[in-house]
PDB file of C-alpha atoms and ligand atoms in Angstrom:
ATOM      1  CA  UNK A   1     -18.652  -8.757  -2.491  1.00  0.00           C
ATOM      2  CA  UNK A   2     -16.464  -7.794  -5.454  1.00  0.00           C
ATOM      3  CA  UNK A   3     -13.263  -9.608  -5.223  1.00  0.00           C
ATOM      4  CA  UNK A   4     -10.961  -6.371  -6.426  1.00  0.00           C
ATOM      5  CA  UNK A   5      -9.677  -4.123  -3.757  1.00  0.00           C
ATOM      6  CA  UNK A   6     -10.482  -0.395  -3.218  1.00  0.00           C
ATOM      7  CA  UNK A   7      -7.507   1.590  -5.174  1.00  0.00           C
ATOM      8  CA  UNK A   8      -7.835   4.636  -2.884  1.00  0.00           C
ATOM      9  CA  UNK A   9      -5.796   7.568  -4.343  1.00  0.00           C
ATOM     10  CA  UNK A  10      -4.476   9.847  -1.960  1.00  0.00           C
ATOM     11  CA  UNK A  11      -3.314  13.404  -3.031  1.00  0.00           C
ATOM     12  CA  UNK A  12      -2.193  16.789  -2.043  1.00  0.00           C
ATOM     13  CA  UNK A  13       0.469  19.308  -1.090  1.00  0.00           C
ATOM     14  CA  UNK A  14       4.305  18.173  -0.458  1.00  0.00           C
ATOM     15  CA  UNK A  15       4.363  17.897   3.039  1.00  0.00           C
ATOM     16  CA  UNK A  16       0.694  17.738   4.352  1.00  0.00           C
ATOM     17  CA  UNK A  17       1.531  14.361   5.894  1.00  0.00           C
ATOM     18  CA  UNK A  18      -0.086  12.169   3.796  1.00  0.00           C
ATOM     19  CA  UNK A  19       2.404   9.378   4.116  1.00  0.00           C
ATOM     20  CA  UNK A  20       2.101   9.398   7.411  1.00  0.00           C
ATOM     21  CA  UNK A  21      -1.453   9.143   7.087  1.00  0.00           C
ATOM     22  CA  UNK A  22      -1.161   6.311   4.534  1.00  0.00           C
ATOM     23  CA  UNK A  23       1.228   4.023   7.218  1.00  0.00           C
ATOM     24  CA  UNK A  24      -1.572   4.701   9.566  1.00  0.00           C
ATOM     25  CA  UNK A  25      -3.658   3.065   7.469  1.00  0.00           C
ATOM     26  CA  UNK A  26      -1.864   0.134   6.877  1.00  0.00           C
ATOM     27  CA  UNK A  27      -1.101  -0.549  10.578  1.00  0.00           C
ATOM     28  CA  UNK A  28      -4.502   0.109  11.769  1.00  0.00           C
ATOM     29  CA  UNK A  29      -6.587  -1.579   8.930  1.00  0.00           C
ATOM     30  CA  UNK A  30      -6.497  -4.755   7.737  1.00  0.00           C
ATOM     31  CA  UNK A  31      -6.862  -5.491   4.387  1.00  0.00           C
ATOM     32  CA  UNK A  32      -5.031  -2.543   2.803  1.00  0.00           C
ATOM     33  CA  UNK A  33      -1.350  -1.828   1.783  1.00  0.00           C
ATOM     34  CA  UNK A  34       0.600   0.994   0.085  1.00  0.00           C
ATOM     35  CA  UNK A  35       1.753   1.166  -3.432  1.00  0.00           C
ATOM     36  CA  UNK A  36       5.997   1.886  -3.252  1.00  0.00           C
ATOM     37  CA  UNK A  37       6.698   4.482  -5.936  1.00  0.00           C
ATOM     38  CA  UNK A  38      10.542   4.568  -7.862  1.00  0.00           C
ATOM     39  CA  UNK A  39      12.179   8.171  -7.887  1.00  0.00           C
ATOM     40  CA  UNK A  40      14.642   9.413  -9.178  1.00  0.00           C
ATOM     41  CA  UNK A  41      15.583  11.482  -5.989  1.00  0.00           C
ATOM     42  CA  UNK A  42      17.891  10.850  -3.476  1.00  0.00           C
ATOM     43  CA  UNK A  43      17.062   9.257  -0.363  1.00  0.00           C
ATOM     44  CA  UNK A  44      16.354  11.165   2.746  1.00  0.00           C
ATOM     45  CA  UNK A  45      17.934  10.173   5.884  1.00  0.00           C
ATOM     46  CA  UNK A  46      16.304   7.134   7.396  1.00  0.00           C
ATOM     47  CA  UNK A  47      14.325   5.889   4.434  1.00  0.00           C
ATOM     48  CA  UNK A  48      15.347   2.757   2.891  1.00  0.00           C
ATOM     49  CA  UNK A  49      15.238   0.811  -0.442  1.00  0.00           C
ATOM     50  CA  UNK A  50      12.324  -0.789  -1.469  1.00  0.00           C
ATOM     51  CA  UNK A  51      10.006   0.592   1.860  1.00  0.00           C
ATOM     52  CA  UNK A  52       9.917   4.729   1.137  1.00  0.00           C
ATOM     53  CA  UNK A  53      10.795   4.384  -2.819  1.00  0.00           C
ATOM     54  CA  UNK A  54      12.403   2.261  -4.902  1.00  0.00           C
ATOM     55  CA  UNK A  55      15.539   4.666  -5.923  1.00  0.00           C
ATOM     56  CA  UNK A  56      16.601   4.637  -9.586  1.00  0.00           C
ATOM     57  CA  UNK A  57      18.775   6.668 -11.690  1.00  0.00           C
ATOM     58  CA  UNK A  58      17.016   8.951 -14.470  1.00  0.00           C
ATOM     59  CA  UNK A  59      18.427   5.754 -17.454  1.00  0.00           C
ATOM     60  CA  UNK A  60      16.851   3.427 -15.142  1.00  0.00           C
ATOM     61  CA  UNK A  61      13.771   5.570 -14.900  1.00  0.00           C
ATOM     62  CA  UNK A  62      13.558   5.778 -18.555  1.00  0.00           C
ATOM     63  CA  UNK A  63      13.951   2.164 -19.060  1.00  0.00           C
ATOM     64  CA  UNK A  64      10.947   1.562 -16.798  1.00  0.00           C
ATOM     65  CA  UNK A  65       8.803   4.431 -18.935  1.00  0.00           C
ATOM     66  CA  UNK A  66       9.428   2.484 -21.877  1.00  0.00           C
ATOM     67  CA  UNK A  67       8.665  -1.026 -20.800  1.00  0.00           C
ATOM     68  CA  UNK A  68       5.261   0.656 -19.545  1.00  0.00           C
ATOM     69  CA  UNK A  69       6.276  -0.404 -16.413  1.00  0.00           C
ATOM     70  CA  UNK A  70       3.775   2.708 -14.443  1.00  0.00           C
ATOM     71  CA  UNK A  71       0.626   3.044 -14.330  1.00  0.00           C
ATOM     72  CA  UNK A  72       0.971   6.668 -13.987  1.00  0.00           C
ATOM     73  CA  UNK A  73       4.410   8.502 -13.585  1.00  0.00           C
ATOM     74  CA  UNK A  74       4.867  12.523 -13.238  1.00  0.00           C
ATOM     75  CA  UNK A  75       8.141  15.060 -12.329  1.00  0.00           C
ATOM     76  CA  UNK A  76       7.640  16.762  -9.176  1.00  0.00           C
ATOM     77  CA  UNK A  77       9.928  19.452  -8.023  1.00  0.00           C
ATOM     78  CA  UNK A  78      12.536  18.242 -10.395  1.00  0.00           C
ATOM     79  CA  UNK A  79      12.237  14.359  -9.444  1.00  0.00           C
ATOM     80  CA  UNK A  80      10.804  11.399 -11.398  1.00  0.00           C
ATOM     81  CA  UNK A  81       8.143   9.578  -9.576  1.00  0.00           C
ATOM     82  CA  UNK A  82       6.066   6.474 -11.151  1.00  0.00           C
ATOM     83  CA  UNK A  83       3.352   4.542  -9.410  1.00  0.00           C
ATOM     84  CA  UNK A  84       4.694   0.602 -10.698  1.00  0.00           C
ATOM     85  CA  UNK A  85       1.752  -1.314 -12.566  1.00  0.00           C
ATOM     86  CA  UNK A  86       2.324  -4.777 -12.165  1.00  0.00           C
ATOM     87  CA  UNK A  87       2.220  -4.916  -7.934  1.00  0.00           C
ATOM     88  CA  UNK A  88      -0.758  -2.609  -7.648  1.00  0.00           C
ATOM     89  CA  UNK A  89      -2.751  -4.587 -10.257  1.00  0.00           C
ATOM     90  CA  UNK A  90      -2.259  -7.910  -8.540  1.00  0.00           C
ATOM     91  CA  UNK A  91      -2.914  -6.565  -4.947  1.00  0.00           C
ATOM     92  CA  UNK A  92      -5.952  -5.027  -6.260  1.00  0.00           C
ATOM     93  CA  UNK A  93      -7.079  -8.519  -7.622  1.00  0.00           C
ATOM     94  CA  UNK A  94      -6.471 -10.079  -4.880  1.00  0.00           C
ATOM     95  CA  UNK A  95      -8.897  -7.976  -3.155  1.00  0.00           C
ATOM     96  CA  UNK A  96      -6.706  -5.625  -1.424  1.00  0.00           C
ATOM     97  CA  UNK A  97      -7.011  -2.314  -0.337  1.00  0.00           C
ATOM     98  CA  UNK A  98      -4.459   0.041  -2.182  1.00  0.00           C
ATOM     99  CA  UNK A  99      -3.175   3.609  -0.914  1.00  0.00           C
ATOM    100  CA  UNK A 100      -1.624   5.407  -4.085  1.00  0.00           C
ATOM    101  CA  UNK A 101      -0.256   8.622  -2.196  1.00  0.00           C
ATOM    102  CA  UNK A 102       0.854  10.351  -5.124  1.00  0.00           C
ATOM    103  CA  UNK A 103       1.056  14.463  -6.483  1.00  0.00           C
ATOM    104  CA  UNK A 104      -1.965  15.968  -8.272  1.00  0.00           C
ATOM    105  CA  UNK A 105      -0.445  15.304 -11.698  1.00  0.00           C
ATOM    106  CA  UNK A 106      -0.645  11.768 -10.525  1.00  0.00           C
ATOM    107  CA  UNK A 107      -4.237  11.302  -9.852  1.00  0.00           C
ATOM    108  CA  UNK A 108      -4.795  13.098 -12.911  1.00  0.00           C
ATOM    109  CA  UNK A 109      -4.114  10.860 -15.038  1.00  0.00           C
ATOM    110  CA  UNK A 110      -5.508   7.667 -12.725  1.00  0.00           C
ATOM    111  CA  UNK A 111      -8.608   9.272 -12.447  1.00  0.00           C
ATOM    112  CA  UNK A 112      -8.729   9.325 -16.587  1.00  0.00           C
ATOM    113  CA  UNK A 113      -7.696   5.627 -16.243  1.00  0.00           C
ATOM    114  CA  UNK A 114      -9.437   4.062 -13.124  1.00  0.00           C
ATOM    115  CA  UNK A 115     -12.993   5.001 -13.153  1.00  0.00           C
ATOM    116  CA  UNK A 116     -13.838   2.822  -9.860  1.00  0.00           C
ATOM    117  CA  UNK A 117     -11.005   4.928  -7.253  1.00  0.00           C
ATOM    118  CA  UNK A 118     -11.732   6.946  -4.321  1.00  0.00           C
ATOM    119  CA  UNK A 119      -9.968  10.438  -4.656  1.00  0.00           C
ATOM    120  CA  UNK A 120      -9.099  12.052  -1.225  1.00  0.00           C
ATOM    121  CA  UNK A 121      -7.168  15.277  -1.296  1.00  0.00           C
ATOM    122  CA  UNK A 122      -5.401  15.977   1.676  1.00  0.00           C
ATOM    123  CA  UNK A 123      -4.898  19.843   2.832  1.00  0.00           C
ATOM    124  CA  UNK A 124      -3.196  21.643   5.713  1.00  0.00           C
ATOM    125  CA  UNK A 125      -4.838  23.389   7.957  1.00  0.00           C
ATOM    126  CA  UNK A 126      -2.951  26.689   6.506  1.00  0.00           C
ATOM    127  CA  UNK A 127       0.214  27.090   4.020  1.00  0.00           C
ATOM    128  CA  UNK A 128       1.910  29.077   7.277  1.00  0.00           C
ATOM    129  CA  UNK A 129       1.217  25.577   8.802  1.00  0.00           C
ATOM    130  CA  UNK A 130       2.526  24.297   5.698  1.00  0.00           C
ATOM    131  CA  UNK A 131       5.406  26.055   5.493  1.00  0.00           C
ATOM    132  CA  UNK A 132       6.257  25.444   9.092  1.00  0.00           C
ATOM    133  CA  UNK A 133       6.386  21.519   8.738  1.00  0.00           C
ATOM    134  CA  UNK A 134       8.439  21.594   5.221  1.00  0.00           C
ATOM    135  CA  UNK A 135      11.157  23.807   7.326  1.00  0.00           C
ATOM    136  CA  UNK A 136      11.339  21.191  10.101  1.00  0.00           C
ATOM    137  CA  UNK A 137      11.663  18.253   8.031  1.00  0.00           C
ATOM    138  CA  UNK A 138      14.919  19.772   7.324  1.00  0.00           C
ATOM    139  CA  UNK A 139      15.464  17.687   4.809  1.00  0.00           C
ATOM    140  CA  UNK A 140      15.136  19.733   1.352  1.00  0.00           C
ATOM    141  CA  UNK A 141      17.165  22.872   0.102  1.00  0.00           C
ATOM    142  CA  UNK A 142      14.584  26.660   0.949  1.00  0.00           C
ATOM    143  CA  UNK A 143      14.349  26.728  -2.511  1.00  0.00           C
ATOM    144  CA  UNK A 144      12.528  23.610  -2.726  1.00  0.00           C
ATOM    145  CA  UNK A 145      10.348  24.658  -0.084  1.00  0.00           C
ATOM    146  CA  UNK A 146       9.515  27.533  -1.868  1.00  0.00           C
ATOM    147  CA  UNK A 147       8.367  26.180  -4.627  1.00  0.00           C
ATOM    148  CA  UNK A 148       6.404  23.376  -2.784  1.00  0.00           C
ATOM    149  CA  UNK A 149       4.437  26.259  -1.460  1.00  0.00           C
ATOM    150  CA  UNK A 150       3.769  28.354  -4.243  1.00  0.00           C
ATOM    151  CA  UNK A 151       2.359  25.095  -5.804  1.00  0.00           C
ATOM    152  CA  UNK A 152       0.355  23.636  -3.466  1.00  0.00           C
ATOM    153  CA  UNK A 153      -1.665  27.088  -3.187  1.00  0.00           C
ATOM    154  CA  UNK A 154      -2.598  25.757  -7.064  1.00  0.00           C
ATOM    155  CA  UNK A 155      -3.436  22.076  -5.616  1.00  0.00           C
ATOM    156  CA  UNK A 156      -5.922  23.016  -3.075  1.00  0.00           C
ATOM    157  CA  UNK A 157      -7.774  25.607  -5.839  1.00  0.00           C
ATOM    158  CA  UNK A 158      -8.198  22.112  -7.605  1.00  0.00           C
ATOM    159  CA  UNK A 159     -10.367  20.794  -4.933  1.00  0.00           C
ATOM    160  CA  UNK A 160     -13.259  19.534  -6.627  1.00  0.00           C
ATOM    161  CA  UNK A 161     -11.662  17.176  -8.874  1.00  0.00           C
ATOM    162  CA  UNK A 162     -11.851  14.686  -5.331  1.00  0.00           C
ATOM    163  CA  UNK A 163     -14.529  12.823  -3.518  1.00  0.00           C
ATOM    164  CA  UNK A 164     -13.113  13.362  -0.689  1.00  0.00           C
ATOM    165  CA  UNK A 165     -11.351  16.202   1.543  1.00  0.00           C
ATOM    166  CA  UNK A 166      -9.540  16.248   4.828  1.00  0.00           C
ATOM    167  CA  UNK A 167      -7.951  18.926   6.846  1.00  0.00           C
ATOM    168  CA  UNK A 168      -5.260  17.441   8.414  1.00  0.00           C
ATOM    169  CA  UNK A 169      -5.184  19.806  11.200  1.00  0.00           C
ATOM    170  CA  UNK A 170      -4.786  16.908  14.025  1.00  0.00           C
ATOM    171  CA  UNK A 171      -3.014  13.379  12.817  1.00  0.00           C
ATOM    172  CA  UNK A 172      -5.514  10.789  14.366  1.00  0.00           C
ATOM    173  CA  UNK A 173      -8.735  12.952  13.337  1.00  0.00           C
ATOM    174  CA  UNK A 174      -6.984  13.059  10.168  1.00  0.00           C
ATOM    175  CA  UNK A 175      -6.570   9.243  10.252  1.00  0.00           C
ATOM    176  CA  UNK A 176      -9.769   8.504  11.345  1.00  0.00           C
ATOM    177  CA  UNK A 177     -11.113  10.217   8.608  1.00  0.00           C
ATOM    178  CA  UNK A 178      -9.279   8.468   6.039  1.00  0.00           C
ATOM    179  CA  UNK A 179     -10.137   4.908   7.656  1.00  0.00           C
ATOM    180  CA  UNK A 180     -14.251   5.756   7.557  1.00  0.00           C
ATOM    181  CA  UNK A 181     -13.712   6.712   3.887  1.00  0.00           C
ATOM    182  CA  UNK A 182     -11.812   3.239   2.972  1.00  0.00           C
ATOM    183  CA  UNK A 183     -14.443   1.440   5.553  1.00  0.00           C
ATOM    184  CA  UNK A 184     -17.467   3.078   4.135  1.00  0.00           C
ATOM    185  CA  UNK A 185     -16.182   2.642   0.585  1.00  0.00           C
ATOM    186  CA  UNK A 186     -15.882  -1.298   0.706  1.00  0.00           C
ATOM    187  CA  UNK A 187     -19.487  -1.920   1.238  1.00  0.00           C
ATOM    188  CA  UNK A 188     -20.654   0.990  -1.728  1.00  0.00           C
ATOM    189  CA  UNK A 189     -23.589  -0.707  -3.186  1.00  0.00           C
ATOM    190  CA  UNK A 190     -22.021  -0.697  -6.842  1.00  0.00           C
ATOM    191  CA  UNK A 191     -18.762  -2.913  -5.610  1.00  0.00           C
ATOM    192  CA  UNK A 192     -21.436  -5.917  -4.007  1.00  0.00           C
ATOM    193  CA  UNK A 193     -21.140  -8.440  -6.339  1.00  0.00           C
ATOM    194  CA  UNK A 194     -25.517  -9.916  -7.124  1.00  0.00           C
ATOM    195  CA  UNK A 195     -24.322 -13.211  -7.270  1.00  0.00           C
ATOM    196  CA  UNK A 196     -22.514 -13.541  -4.146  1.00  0.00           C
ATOM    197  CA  UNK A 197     -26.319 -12.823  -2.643  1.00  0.00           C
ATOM    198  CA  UNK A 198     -27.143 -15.985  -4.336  1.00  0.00           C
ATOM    199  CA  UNK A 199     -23.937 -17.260  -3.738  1.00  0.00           C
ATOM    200  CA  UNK A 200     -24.623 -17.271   0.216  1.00  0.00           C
ATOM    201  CA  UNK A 201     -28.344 -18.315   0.075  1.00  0.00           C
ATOM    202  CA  UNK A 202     -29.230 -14.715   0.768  1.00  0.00           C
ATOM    203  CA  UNK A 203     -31.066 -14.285  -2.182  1.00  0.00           C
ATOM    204  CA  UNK A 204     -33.300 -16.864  -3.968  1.00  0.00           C
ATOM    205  CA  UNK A 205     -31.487 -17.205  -7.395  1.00  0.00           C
ATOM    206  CA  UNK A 206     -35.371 -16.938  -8.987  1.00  0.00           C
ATOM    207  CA  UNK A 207     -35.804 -13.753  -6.915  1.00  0.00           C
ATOM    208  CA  UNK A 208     -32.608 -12.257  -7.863  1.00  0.00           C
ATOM    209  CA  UNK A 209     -33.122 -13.214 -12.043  1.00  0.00           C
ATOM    210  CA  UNK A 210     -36.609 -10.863 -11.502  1.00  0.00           C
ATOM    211  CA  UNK A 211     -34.947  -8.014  -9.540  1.00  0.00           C
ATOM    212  CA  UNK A 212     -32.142  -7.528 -11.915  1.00  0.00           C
ATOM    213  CA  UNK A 213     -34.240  -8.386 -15.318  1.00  0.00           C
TER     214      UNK A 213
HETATM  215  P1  LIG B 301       8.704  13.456  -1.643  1.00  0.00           P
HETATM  216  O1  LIG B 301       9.914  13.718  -2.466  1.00  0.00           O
HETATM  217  O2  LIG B 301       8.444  14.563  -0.656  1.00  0.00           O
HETATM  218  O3  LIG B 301       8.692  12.081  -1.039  1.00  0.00           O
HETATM  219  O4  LIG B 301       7.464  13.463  -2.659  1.00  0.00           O
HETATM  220  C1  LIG B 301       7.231  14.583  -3.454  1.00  0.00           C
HETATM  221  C2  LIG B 301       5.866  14.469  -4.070  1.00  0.00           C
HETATM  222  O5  LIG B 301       5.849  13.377  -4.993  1.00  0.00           O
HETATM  223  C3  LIG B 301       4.754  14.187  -3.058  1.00  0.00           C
HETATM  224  O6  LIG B 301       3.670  15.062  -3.328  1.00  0.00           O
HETATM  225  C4  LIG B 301       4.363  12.760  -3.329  1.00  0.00           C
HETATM  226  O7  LIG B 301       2.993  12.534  -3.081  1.00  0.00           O
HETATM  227  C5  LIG B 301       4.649  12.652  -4.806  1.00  0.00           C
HETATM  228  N1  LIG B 301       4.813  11.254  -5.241  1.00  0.00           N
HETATM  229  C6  LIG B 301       5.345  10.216  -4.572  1.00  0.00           C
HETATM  230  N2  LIG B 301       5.288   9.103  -5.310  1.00  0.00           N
HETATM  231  C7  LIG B 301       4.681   9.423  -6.472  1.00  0.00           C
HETATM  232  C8  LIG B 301       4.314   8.685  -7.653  1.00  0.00           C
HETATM  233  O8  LIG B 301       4.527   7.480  -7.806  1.00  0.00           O
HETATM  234  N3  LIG B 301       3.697   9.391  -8.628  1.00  0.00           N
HETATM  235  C9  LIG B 301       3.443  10.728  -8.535  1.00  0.00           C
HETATM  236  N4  LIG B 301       2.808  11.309  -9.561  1.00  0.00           N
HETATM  237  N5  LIG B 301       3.765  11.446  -7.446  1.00  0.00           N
HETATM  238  C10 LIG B 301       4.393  10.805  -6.433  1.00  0.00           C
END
């Protein structure tokens, strides 16, 4: 098999769930991790340094731009966010699994840069749904959720730039879903590497010079 990792780039709407759907992932399937973004936005109650988000101050934020330190960064709702280069690139080589959960501005620009990812858009089942679970996180001013709403109308519209598109209606259908993608994605015929055929002795090495001549 190919020795780089899936980079599986998981996007949608401001509080669909997708990180919870991502640390589902990572617990139930081994093999894969998650890609910690910086922000420039506060923390939220509970999450912590370096697990959630690294948190940085706009200068710091900047500094990191300049050094080319993302592989993709965006603003969202008035907050920096940057996907860092240098720890996705070496889990990826190492032949891990990554989850990028990331905005649609995002994947945009990965999907002009990383021809070989899996794009899964992640919707609610409704935005009165949607709007329901912003309001009980509880955690961001109405005007905020407001304007998560009005855009992720805009998101979903944008479906078909994806592979891949799950209704997450019911968590661990939701999760399920997401885990058959990542499974079914590992053994695409494209990432199986000819010479590990040979490699193994599954393949005669004259056999495989003819097939691929
Ligand atoms: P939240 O503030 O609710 O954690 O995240 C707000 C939005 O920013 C979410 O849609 C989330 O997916 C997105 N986001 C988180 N990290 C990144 C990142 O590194 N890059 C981009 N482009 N978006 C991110």
């Amino acid at each position: 098999m190919s020795a780089d990792g899936v980079l599986v780039v998981v996007s949608g709407p401001s509080g669909v769930g997708k990180t919870t759907l991502c640390k589902n992932i990572v617990t139930r399937v081994p093999g894969t991790t998650f890609s910690v973004s910086y922000t420039t936005r506060r923390p939220r109650p509970g999450e912590r340094e370096g697990v959630e988000y690294c948190f940085v101050d706009d200068a710091q934020f900047q500094d990191l731009v300049q050094e080319e330190a993302f592989v993709e960064w965006a603003e969202v709702y008035g907050h920096k966010y940057g996907t860092p280069k240098r720890a996705l690139l070496e889990a990826l080589h190492k032949g891990v699994d990554v989850l990028l959960e990331i905005d649609a501005q995002g994947a945009k620009q990965i999907m002009e840069r990383f021809a070989g990812a899996v794009y899964v858009f992640v919707a609610p089942p409704s935005l009165d749904v949607l709007r329901n679970r912003l309001c009980r996180r509880d955690s961001d001013p109405p005007e905020d959720i407001e304007r998560r709403l009005h855009e992720a109308s805009d998101e979903i519209a944008n479906f078909k730039a994806y592979h891949y598109f799950i209704r997450n209606e019911e968590l661990l259908q939701a999760t399920k879903e997401l885990e058959s993608i990542i499974l079914a994605e590992r053994v695409k015929i494209n990432r199986l590497d000819p010479e590990s055929l040979v490699e193994n002795g599954l393949v005669e090495p004259v056999t495989m010079k003819k097939m691929t001549t």
